[in-house]
Backbone as numpy.savetxt, mean C-alpha at the origin, in Angstrom:
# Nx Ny Nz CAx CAy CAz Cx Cy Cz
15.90 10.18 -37.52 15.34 10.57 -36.23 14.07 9.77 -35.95
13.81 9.57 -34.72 12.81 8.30 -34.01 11.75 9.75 -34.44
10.20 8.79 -35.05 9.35 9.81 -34.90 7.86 9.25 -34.23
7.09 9.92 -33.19 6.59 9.32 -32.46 5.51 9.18 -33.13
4.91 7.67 -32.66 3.63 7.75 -33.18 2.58 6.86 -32.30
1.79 7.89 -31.90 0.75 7.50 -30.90 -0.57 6.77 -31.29
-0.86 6.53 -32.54 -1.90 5.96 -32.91 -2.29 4.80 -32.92
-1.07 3.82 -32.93 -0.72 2.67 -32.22 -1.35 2.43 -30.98
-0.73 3.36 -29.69 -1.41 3.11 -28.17 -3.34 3.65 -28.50
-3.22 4.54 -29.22 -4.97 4.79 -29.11 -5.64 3.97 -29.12
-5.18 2.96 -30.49 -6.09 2.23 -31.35 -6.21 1.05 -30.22
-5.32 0.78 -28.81 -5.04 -0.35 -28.73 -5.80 0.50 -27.08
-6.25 1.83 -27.06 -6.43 2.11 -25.49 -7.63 1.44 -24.92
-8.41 0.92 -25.11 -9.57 0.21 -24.06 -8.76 -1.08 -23.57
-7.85 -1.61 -24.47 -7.34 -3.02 -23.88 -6.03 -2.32 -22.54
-5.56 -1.02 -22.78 -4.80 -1.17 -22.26 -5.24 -0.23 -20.73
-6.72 0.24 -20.61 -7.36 1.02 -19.42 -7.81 -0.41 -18.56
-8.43 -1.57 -19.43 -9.04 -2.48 -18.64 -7.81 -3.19 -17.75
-6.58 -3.09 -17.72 -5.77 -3.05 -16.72 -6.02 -2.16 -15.47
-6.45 -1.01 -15.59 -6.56 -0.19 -14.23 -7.59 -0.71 -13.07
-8.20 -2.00 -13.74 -9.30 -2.30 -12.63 -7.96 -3.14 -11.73
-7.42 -4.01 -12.24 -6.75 -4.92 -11.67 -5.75 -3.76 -10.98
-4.99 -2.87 -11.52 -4.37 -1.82 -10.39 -4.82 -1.52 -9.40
-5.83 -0.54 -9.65 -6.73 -0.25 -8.09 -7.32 -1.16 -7.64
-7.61 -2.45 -8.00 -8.40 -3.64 -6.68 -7.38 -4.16 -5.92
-5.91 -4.29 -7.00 -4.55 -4.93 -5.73 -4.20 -3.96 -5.28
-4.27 -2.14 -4.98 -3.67 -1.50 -4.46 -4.87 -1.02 -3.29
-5.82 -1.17 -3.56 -6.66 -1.04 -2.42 -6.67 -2.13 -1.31
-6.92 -3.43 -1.88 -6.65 -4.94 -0.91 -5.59 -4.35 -0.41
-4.43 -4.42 -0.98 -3.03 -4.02 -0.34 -3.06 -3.26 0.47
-3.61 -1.95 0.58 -3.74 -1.07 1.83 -4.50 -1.45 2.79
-5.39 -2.01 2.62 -6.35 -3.03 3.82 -5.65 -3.56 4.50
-5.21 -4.36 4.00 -4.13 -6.09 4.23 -2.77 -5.26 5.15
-2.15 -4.23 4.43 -1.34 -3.36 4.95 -1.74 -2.57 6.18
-2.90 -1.95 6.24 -3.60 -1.33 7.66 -3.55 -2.16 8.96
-4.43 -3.39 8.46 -4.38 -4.09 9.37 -3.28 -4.91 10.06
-2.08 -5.12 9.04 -1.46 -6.35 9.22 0.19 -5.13 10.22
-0.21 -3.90 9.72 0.50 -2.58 10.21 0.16 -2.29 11.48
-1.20 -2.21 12.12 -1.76 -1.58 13.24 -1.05 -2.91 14.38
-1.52 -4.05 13.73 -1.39 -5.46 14.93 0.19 -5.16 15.09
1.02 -4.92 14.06 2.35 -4.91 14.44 2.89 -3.97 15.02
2.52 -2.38 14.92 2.51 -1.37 15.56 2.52 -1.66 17.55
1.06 -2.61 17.90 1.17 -2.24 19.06 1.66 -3.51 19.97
2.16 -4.40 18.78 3.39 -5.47 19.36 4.31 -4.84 19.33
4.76 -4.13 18.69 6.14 -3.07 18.92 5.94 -2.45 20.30
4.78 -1.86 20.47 5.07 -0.91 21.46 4.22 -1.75 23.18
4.25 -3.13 22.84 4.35 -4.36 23.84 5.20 -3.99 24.69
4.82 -4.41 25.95 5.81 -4.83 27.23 6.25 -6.28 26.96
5.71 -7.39 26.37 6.33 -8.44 26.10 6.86 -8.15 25.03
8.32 -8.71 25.28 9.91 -9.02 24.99 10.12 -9.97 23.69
9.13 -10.85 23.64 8.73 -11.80 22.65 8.08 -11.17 21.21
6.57 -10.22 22.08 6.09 -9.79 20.42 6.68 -8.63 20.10
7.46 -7.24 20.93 8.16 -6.52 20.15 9.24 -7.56 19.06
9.85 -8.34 19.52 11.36 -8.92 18.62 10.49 -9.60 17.69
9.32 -10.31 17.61 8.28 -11.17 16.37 8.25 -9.40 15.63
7.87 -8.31 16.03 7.05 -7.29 15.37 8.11 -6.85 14.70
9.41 -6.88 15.16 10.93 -5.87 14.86 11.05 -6.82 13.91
10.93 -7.97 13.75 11.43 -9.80 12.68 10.70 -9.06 11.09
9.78 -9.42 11.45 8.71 -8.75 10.60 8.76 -7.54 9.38
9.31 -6.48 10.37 8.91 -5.01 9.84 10.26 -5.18 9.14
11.46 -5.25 9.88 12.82 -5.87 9.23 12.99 -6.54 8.32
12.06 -7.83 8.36 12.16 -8.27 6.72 11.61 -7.97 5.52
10.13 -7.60 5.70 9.80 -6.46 4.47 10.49 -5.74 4.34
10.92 -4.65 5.14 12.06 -3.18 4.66 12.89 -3.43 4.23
13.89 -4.70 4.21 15.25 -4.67 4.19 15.51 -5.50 3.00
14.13 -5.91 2.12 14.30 -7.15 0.73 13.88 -6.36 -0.26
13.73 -6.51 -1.29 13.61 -5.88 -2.32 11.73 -6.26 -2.70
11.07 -5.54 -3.43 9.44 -5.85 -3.17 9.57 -6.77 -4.09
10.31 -6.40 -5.20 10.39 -7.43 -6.23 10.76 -8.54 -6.10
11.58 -8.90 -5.63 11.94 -10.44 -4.54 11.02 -11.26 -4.13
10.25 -10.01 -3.32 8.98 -10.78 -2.20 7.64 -10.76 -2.96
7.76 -10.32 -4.23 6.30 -11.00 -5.43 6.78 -11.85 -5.89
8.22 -12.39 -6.19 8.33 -13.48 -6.63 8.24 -14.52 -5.88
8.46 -14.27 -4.83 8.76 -15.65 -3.66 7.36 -15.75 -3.23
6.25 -15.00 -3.38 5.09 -14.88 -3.03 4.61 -16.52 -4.31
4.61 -16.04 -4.99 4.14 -16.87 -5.96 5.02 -17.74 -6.51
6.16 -17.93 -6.47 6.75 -18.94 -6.88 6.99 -20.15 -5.13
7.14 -19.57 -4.61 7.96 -20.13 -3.33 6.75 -20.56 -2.36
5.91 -19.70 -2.23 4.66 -19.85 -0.62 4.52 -21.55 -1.20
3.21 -21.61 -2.69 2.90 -22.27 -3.01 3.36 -23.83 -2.47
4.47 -23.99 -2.95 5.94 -24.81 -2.73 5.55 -25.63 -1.38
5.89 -24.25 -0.38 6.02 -24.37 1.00 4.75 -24.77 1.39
3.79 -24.45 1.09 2.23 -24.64 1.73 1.73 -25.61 0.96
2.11 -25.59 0.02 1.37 -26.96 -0.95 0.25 -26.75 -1.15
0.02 -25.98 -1.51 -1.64 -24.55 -2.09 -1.06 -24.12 -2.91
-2.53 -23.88 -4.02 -2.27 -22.94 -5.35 -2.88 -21.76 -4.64
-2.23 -20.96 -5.14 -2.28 -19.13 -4.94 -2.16 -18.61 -6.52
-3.01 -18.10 -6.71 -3.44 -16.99 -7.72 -2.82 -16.11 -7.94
-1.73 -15.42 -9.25 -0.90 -14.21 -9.12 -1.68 -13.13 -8.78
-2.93 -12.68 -8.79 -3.80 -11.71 -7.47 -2.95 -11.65 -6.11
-3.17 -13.13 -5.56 -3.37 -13.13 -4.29 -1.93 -12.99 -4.36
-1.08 -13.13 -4.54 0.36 -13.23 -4.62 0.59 -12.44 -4.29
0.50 -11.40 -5.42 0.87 -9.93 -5.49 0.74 -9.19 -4.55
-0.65 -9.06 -3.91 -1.90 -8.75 -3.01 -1.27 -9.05 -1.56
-0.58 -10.40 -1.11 0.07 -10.21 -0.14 1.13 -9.96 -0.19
1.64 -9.62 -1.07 3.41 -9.44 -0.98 3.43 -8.19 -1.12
2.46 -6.79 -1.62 2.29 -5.79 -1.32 1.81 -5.55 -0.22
1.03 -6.25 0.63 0.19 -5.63 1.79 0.99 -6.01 2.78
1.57 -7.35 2.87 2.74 -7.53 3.89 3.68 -6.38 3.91
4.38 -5.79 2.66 5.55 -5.22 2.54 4.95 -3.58 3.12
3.68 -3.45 2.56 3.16 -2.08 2.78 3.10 -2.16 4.72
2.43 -3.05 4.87 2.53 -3.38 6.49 3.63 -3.02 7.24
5.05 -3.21 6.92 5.69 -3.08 7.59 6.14 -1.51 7.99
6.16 -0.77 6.65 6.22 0.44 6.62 5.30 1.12 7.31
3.84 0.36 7.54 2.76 1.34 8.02 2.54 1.32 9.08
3.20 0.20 10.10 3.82 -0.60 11.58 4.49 0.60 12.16
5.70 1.06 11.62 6.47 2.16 11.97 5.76 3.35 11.84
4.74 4.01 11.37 4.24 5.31 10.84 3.29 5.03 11.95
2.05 3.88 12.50 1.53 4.42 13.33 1.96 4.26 14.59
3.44 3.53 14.93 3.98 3.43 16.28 3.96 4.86 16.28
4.56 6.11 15.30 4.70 6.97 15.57 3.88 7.59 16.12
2.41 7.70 15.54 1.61 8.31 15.56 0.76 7.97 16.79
0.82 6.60 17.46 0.57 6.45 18.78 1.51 7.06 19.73
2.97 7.10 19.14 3.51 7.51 20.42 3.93 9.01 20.50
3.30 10.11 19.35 3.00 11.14 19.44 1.83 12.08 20.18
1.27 11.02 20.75 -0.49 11.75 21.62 0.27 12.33 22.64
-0.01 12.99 23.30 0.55 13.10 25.11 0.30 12.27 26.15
1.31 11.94 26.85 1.08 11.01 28.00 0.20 11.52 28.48
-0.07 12.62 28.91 -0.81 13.26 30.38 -2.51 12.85 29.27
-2.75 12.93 28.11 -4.18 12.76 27.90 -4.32 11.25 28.39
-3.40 10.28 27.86 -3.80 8.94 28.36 -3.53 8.96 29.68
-2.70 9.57 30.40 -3.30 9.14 32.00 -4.30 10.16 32.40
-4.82 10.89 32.28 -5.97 11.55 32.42 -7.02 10.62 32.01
-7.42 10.10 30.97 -8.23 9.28 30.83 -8.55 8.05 31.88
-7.21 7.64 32.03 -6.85 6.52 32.81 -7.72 6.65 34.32
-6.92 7.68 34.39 -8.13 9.04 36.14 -9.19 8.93 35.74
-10.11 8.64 34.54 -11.40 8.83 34.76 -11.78 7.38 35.05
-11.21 6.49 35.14 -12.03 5.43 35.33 -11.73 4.25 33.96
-11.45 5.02 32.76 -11.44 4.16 31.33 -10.61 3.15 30.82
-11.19 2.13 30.44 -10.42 0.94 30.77 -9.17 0.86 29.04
-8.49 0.27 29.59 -7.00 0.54 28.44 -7.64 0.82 26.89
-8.91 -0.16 26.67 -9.27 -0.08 25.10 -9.75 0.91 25.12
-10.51 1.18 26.00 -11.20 2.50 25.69 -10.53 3.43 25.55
-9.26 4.00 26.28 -8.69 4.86 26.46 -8.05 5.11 24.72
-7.28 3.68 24.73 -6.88 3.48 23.26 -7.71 3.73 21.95
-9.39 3.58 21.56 -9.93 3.77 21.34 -10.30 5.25 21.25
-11.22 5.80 22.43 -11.34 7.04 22.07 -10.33 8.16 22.53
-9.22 7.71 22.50 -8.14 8.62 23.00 -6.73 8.97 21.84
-6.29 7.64 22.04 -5.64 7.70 21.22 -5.19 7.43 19.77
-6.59 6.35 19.65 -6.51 6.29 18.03 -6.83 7.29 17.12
-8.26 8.37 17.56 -8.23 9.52 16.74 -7.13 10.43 16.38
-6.84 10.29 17.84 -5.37 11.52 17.33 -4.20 11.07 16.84
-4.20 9.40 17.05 -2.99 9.45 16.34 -3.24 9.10 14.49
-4.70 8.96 14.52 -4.87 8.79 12.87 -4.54 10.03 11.74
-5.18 11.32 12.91 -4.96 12.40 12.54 -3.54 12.86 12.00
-2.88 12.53 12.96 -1.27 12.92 12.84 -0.38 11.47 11.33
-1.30 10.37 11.29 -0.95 9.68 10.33 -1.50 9.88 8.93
-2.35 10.74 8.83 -3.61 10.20 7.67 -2.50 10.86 6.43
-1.78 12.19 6.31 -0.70 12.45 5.47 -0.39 11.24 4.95
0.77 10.69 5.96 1.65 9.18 5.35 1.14 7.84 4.69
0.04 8.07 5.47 -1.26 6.31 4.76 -1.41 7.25 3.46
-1.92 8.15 3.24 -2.21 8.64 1.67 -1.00 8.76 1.14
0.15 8.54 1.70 1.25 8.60 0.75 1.48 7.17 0.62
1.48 5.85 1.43 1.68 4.68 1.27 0.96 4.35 -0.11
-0.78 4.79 -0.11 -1.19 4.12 -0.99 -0.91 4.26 -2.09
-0.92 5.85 -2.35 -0.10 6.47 -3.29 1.25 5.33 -4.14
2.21 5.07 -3.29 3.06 4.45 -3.60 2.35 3.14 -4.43
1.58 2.27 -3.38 0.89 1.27 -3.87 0.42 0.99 -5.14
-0.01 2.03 -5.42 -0.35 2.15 -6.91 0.44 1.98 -7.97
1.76 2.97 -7.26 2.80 2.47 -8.62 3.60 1.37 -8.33
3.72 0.88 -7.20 3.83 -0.53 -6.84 3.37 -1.39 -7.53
1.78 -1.44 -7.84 1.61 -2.49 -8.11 2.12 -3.04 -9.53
2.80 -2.20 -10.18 2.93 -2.48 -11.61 4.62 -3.94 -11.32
4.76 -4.23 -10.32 5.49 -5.18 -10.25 4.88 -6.32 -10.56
3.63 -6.50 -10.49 2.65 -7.52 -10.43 2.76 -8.36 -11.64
3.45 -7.28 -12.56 3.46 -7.76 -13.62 4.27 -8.86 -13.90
5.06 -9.12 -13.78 6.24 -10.02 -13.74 5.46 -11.20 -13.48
4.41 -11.12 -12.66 4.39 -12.55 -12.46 2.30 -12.61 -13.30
2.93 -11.77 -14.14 1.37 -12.30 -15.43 0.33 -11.60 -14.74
0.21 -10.94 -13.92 -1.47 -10.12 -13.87 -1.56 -9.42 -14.81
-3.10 -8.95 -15.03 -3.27 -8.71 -16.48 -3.52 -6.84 -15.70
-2.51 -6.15 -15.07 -2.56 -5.09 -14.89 -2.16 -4.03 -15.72
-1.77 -2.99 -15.40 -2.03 -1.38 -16.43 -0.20 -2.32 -16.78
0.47 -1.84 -16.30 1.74 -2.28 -16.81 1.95 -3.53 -17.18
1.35 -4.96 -17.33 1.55 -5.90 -18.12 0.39 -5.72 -19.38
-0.56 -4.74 -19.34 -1.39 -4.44 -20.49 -0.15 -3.65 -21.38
0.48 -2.99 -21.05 1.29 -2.05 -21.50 2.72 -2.97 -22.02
3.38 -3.63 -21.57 4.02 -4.84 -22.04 3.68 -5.51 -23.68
2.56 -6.02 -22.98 1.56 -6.51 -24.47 1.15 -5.79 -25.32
0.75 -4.81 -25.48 0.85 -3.73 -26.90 2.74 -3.33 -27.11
3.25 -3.56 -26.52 4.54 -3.52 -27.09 5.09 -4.48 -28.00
4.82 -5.23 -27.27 5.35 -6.61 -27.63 4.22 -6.34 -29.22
3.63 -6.07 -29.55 2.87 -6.07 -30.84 3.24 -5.41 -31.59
3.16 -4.04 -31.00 3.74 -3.28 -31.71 4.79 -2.75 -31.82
6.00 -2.43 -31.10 7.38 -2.26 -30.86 7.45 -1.08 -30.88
6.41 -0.34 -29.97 6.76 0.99 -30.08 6.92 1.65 -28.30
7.71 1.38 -27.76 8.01 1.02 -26.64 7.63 2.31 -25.79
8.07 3.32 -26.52 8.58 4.81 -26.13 7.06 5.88 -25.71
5.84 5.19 -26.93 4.92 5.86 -26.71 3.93 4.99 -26.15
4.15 3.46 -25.65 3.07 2.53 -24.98 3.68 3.37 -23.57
5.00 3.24 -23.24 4.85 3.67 -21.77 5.20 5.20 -21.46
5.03 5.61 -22.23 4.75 7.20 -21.98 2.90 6.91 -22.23
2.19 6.51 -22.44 0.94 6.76 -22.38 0.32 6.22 -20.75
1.04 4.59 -20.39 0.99 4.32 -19.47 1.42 4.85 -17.93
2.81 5.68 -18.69 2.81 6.79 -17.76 1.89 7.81 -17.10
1.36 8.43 -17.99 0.31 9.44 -18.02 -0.76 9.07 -17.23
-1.09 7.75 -17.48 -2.24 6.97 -16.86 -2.09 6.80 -15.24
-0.62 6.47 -14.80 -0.25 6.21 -13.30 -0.13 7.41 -12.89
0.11 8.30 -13.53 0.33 9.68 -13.15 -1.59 10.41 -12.72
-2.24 10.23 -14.06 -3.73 10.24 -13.46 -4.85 10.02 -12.34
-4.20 8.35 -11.80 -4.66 7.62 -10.85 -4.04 8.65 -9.62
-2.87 8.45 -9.73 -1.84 8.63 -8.70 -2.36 9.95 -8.28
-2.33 11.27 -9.03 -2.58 12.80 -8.69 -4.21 12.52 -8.02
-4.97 12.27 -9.02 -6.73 12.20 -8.65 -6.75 11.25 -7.43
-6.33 10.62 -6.46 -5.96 9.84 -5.27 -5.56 11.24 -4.51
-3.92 11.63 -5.09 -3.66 12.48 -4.07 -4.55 14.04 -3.51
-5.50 14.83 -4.50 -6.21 15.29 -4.30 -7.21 15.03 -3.83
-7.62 13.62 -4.07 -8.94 13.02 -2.61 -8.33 12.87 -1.53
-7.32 12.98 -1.47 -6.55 12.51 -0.03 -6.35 14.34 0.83
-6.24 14.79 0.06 -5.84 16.07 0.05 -7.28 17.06 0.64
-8.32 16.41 0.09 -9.40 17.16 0.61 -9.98 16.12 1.49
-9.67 15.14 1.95 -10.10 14.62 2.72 -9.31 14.68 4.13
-8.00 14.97 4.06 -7.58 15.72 5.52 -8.04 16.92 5.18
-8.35 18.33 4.62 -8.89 19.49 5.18 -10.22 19.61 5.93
-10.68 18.11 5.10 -12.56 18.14 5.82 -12.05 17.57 7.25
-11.12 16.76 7.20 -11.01 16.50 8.80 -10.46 17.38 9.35
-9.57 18.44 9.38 -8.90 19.14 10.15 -10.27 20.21 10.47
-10.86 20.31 9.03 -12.21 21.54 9.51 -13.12 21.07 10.43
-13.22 19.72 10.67 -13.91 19.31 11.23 -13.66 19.07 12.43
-12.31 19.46 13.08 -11.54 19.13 14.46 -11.26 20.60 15.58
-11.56 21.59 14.21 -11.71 22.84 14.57 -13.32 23.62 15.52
């Protein structure tokens, strides 16, 4: 009978935590990169030109519909190639999560823009307020409100996303976790510890996320 032995991952745990910086700095970039690269595509979707909805639909379609793992490899094996620039497996990773996160987060705030009520934006409109503004203080609060759930679940994801990174050599929680295997061959209790660890990040995220919509909802009250 297999008998576990954890003293192995202990002895080896500071090498294998100093991976979590590289987790949370590509899963945070990634949600940035993803916010932004999500919002611009969001309100080309919801364009009267014919041109940037079908660029925004191109887009959101090809992140969703490839595999992430695909698009870290082609990130770093392929851009390079094409651009004739060195790219850093960081930056690789970093856009091939934030692109991919983008597309998903394109669709979540079309929603969430096109959940406000018409009658507040033409009411606004009656006062005089010019489209940004309206968009601005009208409809971006409320539709952040109605999004902020799903972005804390994107990043969420992100996190355990990023352990794809690995594949292409970042020195993250799951290629730290790789490498004490590879030493020691004890496969069962490196990633059950590493488990524990994504599970840590992941919960302590979702409870800041968690009290950070009640302070906003208390605060809307």
């Amino acid at each position: 009978m297999y008998v576990f032995d954890f003293t192995v991952v202990l002895n080896s745990l500071p090498f294998l935590l100093s991976g979590v910086y590289y987790t949370i700095a590509i899963s945070v970039a990634s949600l940035v990169l993803g916010v932004l690269v999500g919002s611009f595509a969001a309100v080309m979707r919801l364009s009267k030109s014919r041109l940037a909805r079908y660029a925004s639909i191109t887009y959101i379609e090809f992140f969703r519909d490839t595999p992430l793992l695909v698009q870290v490899m082609w990130f770093f094996f392929a851009l390079p190639i094409l651009l004739n620039i060195q790219i850093s497996a960081v930056v690789a990773a970093t856009l091939a999560l934030g692109l991919n996160a983008g597309a998903f987060l394109a669709e979540i705030f079309r929603a969430g823009i096109q959940s406000v009520p018409v009658g507040q934006v033409e009411a606004a409109k009656a006062l005089g307020l010019h489209r940004w503004s309206v968009f601005r203080l009208v409809v971006a609060p409320q539709a952040l409100r109605i999004v902020l759930p799903a972005l804390g679940n994107s990043f969420i994801s992100l996190i355990k996303d990023s352990s794809l990174a690995s594949v292409i050599s970042v020195a993250e929680l799951m290629r730290r976790a790789d490498e004490i295997n590879t030493r020691t061959y004890r496969p069962l209790e490196v990633y059950t510890v590493a488990a524990i660890v994504y599970f840590a990040l992941t919960f302590a995220t979702s409870l800041a996320l968690s009290g950070l919509e009640r302070r906003w909802n208390n605060g809307r009250k």
